[in-house]
Tab-separated table of C-alpha atoms and ligand atoms in Angstrom:
chain	number	residue	atom	x	y	z
A	1	MET	CA	20.622	4.934	7.105
A	2	ARG	CA	17.988	7.289	7.772
A	3	ILE	CA	14.407	5.755	7.156
A	4	LEU	CA	10.929	7.575	6.556
A	5	LEU	CA	8.214	5.650	7.982
A	6	THR	CA	4.439	5.854	7.084
A	7	ASN	CA	1.179	3.991	7.024
A	8	ASP	CA	-2.593	4.822	6.267
A	9	ASP	CA	-4.121	3.335	9.686
A	10	GLY	CA	-3.067	7.000	11.183
A	11	ILE	CA	0.539	7.814	13.751
A	12	TYR	CA	-1.310	6.871	16.767
A	13	ALA	CA	-1.915	2.961	15.353
A	14	PRO	CA	-0.140	0.143	17.286
A	15	GLY	CA	1.102	-1.056	13.691
A	16	LEU	CA	3.155	1.844	13.322
A	17	ARG	CA	4.526	2.160	16.604
A	18	ALA	CA	5.801	-1.379	16.468
A	19	LEU	CA	7.396	-1.293	13.111
A	20	HIS	CA	8.951	2.280	14.315
A	21	ALA	CA	10.735	0.282	17.163
A	22	GLU	CA	11.849	-2.696	15.246
A	23	LEU	CA	13.025	-0.450	12.393
A	24	SER	CA	15.051	1.582	14.638
A	25	LYS	CA	17.893	-1.020	14.836
A	26	LEU	CA	18.483	-0.298	11.157
A	27	GLY	CA	18.907	3.450	11.780
A	28	GLU	CA	17.452	6.581	12.189
A	29	VAL	CA	13.426	6.764	11.769
A	30	LEU	CA	11.477	9.704	11.492
A	31	VAL	CA	7.761	9.484	11.426
A	32	VAL	CA	5.252	11.174	9.031
A	33	ALA	CA	1.912	9.874	8.931
A	34	PRO	CA	-1.878	10.678	8.747
A	35	ALA	CA	-3.256	11.997	11.529
A	36	THR	CA	-6.655	9.316	11.642
A	37	GLU	CA	-6.880	6.415	9.569
A	38	GLN	CA	-6.744	6.492	5.944
A	39	SER	CA	-7.040	2.850	4.965
A	40	ALA	CA	-8.131	2.058	1.479
A	41	ALA	CA	-7.420	5.658	0.321
A	42	GLY	CA	-5.242	4.332	-2.518
A	43	HIS	CA	-2.609	6.586	-3.994
A	44	SER	CA	-5.209	9.682	-3.399
A	45	VAL	CA	-4.013	13.074	-2.249
A	46	THR	CA	-5.703	16.273	-0.686
A	47	ILE	CA	-5.853	19.251	-3.015
A	48	TYR	CA	-9.340	21.544	-1.588
A	49	SER	CA	-8.209	21.593	2.155
A	50	PRO	CA	-5.092	22.561	3.595
A	51	LEU	CA	-2.711	20.114	5.263
A	52	LEU	CA	-2.507	20.595	8.958
A	53	VAL	CA	0.715	19.275	10.317
A	54	GLN	CA	1.405	18.671	14.045
A	55	GLU	CA	4.123	17.280	15.792
A	56	VAL	CA	3.909	13.771	17.915
A	57	ARG	CA	6.570	13.101	20.093
A	58	ASP	CA	7.178	10.280	22.370
A	59	PRO	CA	10.983	10.764	24.224
A	60	ALA	CA	10.812	7.899	26.013
A	61	LYS	CA	10.541	5.540	22.806
A	62	ASN	CA	12.522	7.728	20.718
A	63	PHE	CA	9.906	8.539	19.047
A	64	GLN	CA	9.625	11.645	16.755
A	65	GLY	CA	6.675	12.426	14.208
A	66	TRP	CA	4.661	14.475	12.492
A	67	ALA	CA	0.755	13.775	12.097
A	68	VAL	CA	-0.354	15.051	8.816
A	69	GLU	CA	-4.401	15.930	8.022
A	70	GLY	CA	-3.959	14.044	4.844
A	71	ARG	CA	-3.713	10.918	3.023
A	72	PRO	CA	-0.797	8.713	2.853
A	73	ALA	CA	0.947	9.493	-0.591
A	74	ASP	CA	0.443	13.217	0.795
A	75	CYS	CA	2.369	12.394	3.718
A	76	VAL	CA	5.278	11.247	1.569
A	77	LYS	CA	5.272	14.049	-0.324
A	78	LEU	CA	5.460	16.272	2.724
A	79	ALA	CA	8.077	14.606	4.561
A	80	ILE	CA	10.366	15.098	1.957
A	81	ARG	CA	9.392	18.407	0.235
A	82	GLN	CA	9.188	20.013	3.612
A	83	ILE	CA	9.297	18.216	6.909
A	84	LEU	CA	12.420	15.655	7.026
A	85	PRO	CA	15.501	17.606	7.855
A	86	TRP	CA	17.427	15.140	5.736
A	87	LYS	CA	16.656	12.921	2.399
A	88	PRO	CA	15.805	9.296	3.491
A	89	ASP	CA	17.589	6.507	2.031
A	90	LEU	CA	14.392	4.387	2.238
A	91	VAL	CA	10.847	4.631	2.518
A	92	VAL	CA	9.021	2.411	4.724
A	93	SER	CA	4.958	2.211	5.217
A	94	GLY	CA	3.050	0.209	7.933
A	95	ILE	CA	2.951	-2.514	9.429
A	96	ASN	CA	-0.486	-2.245	8.259
A	97	ALA	CA	-3.439	-3.534	10.320
A	98	GLY	CA	-4.312	-6.429	7.435
A	99	SER	CA	-2.471	-7.937	4.579
A	100	ASN	CA	-2.606	-6.150	1.421
A	101	ALA	CA	-2.134	-8.753	-1.330
A	102	GLY	CA	-4.222	-9.183	-4.740
A	103	ILE	CA	-6.136	-6.585	-6.459
A	104	ASN	CA	-6.215	-4.944	-2.907
A	105	VAL	CA	-2.384	-3.803	-3.255
A	106	LEU	CA	-4.427	-0.938	-5.828
A	107	TYR	CA	-7.197	0.028	-3.030
A	108	SER	CA	-4.239	0.138	-0.460
A	109	GLY	CA	-3.096	3.306	1.482
A	110	THR	CA	-0.089	1.265	2.918
A	111	VAL	CA	1.085	0.679	-0.792
A	112	GLY	CA	-0.100	4.046	-2.235
A	113	ALA	CA	2.435	5.610	0.153
A	114	ALA	CA	5.081	3.628	-0.697
A	115	ILE	CA	4.583	4.059	-4.401
A	116	GLU	CA	4.890	7.819	-3.930
A	117	GLY	CA	8.295	7.225	-2.158
A	118	ALA	CA	9.093	5.353	-5.302
A	119	PHE	CA	8.087	8.376	-7.158
A	120	PHE	CA	10.784	10.330	-5.085
A	121	HIS	CA	13.454	7.547	-6.547
A	122	LEU	CA	13.790	6.011	-3.194
A	123	PRO	CA	13.666	2.325	-2.218
A	124	SER	CA	10.269	2.154	-0.869
A	125	ILE	CA	8.506	-0.683	0.770
A	126	ALA	CA	5.214	-1.765	2.233
A	127	CYS	CA	4.570	-3.874	4.936
A	128	SER	CA	1.209	-5.361	5.762
A	129	LEU	CA	-0.006	-7.910	8.688
A	130	GLU	CA	-2.632	-10.110	8.053
A	131	MET	CA	-5.543	-10.040	10.728
A	132	PRO	CA	-6.613	-12.954	13.014
A	133	ALA	CA	-9.988	-13.916	13.104
A	134	SER	CA	-10.339	-13.389	16.468
A	135	GLY	CA	-8.258	-11.954	19.048
A	136	PRO	CA	-5.451	-9.413	19.274
A	137	PRO	CA	-3.014	-9.058	15.970
A	138	ASP	CA	0.695	-9.571	16.917
A	139	PHE	CA	2.054	-6.618	15.557
A	140	PRO	CA	5.725	-6.277	17.218
A	141	GLY	CA	5.943	-10.284	15.979
A	142	GLY	CA	4.986	-9.189	12.763
A	143	SER	CA	7.016	-5.883	12.711
A	144	ALA	CA	10.062	-8.337	13.264
A	145	PHE	CA	9.260	-10.355	10.579
A	146	ALA	CA	8.741	-7.178	8.293
A	147	THR	CA	12.139	-5.635	9.546
A	148	LYS	CA	14.373	-9.314	8.747
A	149	ILE	CA	12.910	-8.819	5.563
A	150	ILE	CA	13.474	-5.195	4.852
A	151	ARG	CA	17.064	-5.910	6.245
A	152	GLU	CA	17.564	-8.807	3.613
A	153	ILE	CA	16.054	-6.318	0.780
A	154	LEU	CA	18.472	-3.769	1.399
A	155	THR	CA	21.957	-6.305	1.572
A	156	LYS	CA	20.964	-6.630	-2.181
A	157	ASN	CA	21.009	-2.750	-3.326
A	158	PRO	CA	17.512	-2.136	-4.292
A	159	SER	CA	17.853	0.501	-6.950
A	160	PRO	CA	16.303	3.980	-6.595
A	161	GLY	CA	12.387	3.891	-6.811
A	162	GLU	CA	12.321	-0.011	-6.682
A	163	LEU	CA	9.189	-0.857	-5.041
A	164	PHE	CA	8.097	-3.882	-2.593
A	165	ASN	CA	5.099	-5.238	-1.100
A	166	ILE	CA	5.306	-7.441	2.215
A	167	ASN	CA	2.979	-9.148	3.648
A	168	ILE	CA	3.420	-11.544	7.110
A	169	PRO	CA	0.508	-14.071	7.707
A	170	ASP	CA	-1.271	-14.064	10.673
A	171	LEU	CA	0.928	-15.115	13.537
A	172	SER	CA	-1.642	-17.044	15.629
A	173	ARG	CA	-2.606	-19.287	12.905
A	174	GLY	CA	1.040	-21.023	13.348
A	175	GLN	CA	4.448	-21.079	12.620
A	176	ILE	CA	5.776	-19.127	9.727
A	177	LYS	CA	6.998	-21.548	6.710
A	178	GLY	CA	9.601	-19.030	5.202
A	179	VAL	CA	9.750	-16.625	2.588
A	180	ARG	CA	8.267	-16.655	-1.045
A	181	VAL	CA	8.782	-14.222	-3.507
A	182	VAL	CA	5.236	-14.313	-5.599
A	183	PRO	CA	3.179	-12.530	-8.466
A	184	GLN	CA	0.006	-10.018	-7.096
A	185	ASN	CA	-2.914	-12.599	-7.564
A	186	THR	CA	-5.310	-10.857	-9.732
A	187	ALA	CA	-8.619	-12.962	-8.916
A	188	SER	CA	-11.680	-10.929	-8.226
A	189	TYR	CA	-12.985	-10.539	-4.909
A	190	VAL	CA	-16.209	-11.013	-3.848
A	191	GLU	CA	-17.729	-8.350	-1.516
A	192	TRP	CA	-21.131	-7.345	0.150
A	193	PHE	CA	-22.857	-4.816	1.018
A	194	ASP	CA	-25.680	-4.336	4.067
A	195	LYS	CA	-28.723	-2.502	2.619
A	196	ARG	CA	-30.464	-0.266	5.644
A	197	VAL	CA	-32.406	2.153	5.940
A	198	ASP	CA	-32.165	5.527	7.997
A	199	PRO	CA	-34.432	7.419	10.193
A	200	ARG	CA	-35.628	9.278	7.307
A	201	GLY	CA	-36.431	6.268	5.086
A	202	ARG	CA	-33.565	6.853	2.698
A	203	VAL	CA	-31.758	3.759	1.630
A	204	TYR	CA	-27.897	3.305	2.412
A	205	TYR	CA	-25.215	0.927	2.316
A	206	TRP	CA	-22.217	-0.359	4.646
A	207	ILE	CA	-19.459	-2.241	2.560
A	208	GLY	CA	-19.185	-5.602	4.547
A	209	PRO	CA	-15.826	-5.771	5.925
A	210	ASP	CA	-14.763	-9.333	5.071
A	211	PHE	CA	-13.657	-9.536	1.228
A	212	THR	CA	-13.391	-13.285	0.104
A	213	CYS	CA	-11.269	-14.232	-2.891
A	214	PRO	CA	-13.146	-17.797	-3.995
A	215	ASP	CA	-10.836	-18.693	-6.743
A	216	PRO	CA	-7.404	-17.163	-6.028
A	217	HIS	CA	-4.419	-17.899	-8.458
A	218	PRO	CA	-1.803	-20.323	-7.683
A	219	ASP	CA	1.464	-19.176	-6.765
A	220	THR	CA	0.442	-15.679	-5.686
A	221	ASP	CA	0.578	-13.760	-2.836
A	222	VAL	CA	-3.153	-14.335	-1.793
A	223	THR	CA	-2.414	-18.329	-1.635
A	224	ALA	CA	1.470	-18.232	-0.311
A	225	LEU	CA	0.342	-16.248	2.702
A	226	ALA	CA	-2.743	-18.540	2.868
A	227	GLU	CA	-0.108	-21.188	3.401
A	228	GLN	CA	1.599	-19.169	5.989
A	229	TRP	CA	4.203	-17.803	3.593
A	230	ILE	CA	5.547	-14.185	4.296
A	231	THR	CA	5.198	-12.658	0.874
A	232	VAL	CA	7.045	-10.299	-1.288
A	233	THR	CA	6.276	-8.868	-4.303
A	234	PRO	CA	8.626	-6.664	-6.334
A	235	LEU	CA	5.759	-4.364	-7.902
A	236	GLN	CA	5.720	-1.132	-10.386
A	237	PHE	CA	3.558	1.658	-10.677
A	238	ASN	CA	4.133	1.990	-14.671
A	239	LEU	CA	0.458	0.688	-15.780
A	240	THR	CA	1.681	0.367	-19.682
A	241	ARG	CA	0.576	-2.854	-21.019
A	242	PHE	CA	3.786	-3.604	-23.015
A	243	GLN	CA	2.565	-6.265	-24.976
A	244	ALA	CA	-0.148	-4.021	-26.716
A	245	LEU	CA	2.305	-1.008	-27.255
A	246	GLN	CA	3.742	-2.555	-29.881
A	247	ILE	CA	0.870	-3.891	-31.653
A	248	MET	CA	-0.996	-0.492	-31.384
A	249	GLN	CA	1.929	1.492	-32.336
A	250	GLU	CA	1.049	0.060	-36.167
A	251	TRP	CA	-2.552	0.651	-35.929
A	252	LYS	CA	-3.620	3.611	-38.225
A	253	TRP	CA	-5.717	6.275	-36.479
A	254	ASP	CA	-8.307	7.845	-38.852
A	255	LEU	CA	-9.282	11.470	-37.848
A	256	THR	CA	-11.122	12.066	-40.835
A	257	ASP	CA	-15.389	12.395	-40.747
A	258	ASP	CA	-15.939	9.328	-41.745
A	259	ARG	CA	-16.163	7.783	-38.556
A	260	PHE	CA	-19.641	6.774	-38.520
A	261	THR	CA	-20.086	5.253	-41.627
A	262	LYS	CA	-16.905	3.055	-40.907
A	263	GLU	CA	-17.848	-0.376	-40.389
A	264	LEU	CA	-17.572	-1.668	-36.744
A	265	PRO	CA	-17.859	-5.006	-34.902
A	266	THR	CA	-21.073	-5.905	-34.002
B	301	MN	MN1	-4.873	0.269	6.862
């Protein structure tokens, strides 16, 4: 088993090192990851600046990787098209410092990298660890759980491009209850901004670090994670709304110039 490991917290992040140690039990792991933190980069890619690459080695820990001055998705593209000596069998992204559940999946660079892996028709898995309210996160413990889940997924022979999102609850909060396969929560988060004034009198804002999801839908990744379940969500990147597709394909599309005289609903 050849595994490409990446993340969005950067190649020096403790979460990536912990997951590297665990994944090495499943096969050969090579790392191509951002040189600096790229959290919330989503699926962005770099097109107007060069993607500098530097090799990072730690022989004592059997760690070989490449740091890319780019986004998580850039790392996966470069890894597969240029850097790696082999085509991976699996792409793993993480383990992220912080859960990636609900609509945050769409902002996540961790998930963005996994989606990029799926574009290459590889089974791809995003792994995230919920952070404790205080105290240090248990990246080794979280990575051990994530790797067990990955091992279970692999025994089911995932098809090319199959995409999974794994979240591990904050381990300091108590015992893990088990694993639940749940859909992504789609309820909105409440975010806040800290309004400040700079020394030149200009207004600026910081987005607050804590988002709350006051009304999460039951039986979703957000609620199961809060109840101390490991969550696994099968994802897809095809955003087509298939329910609307058939209906809309029956629509008549008027391209004549009478469009301004047509009665529109008010
Ligand atoms: Mn991150």
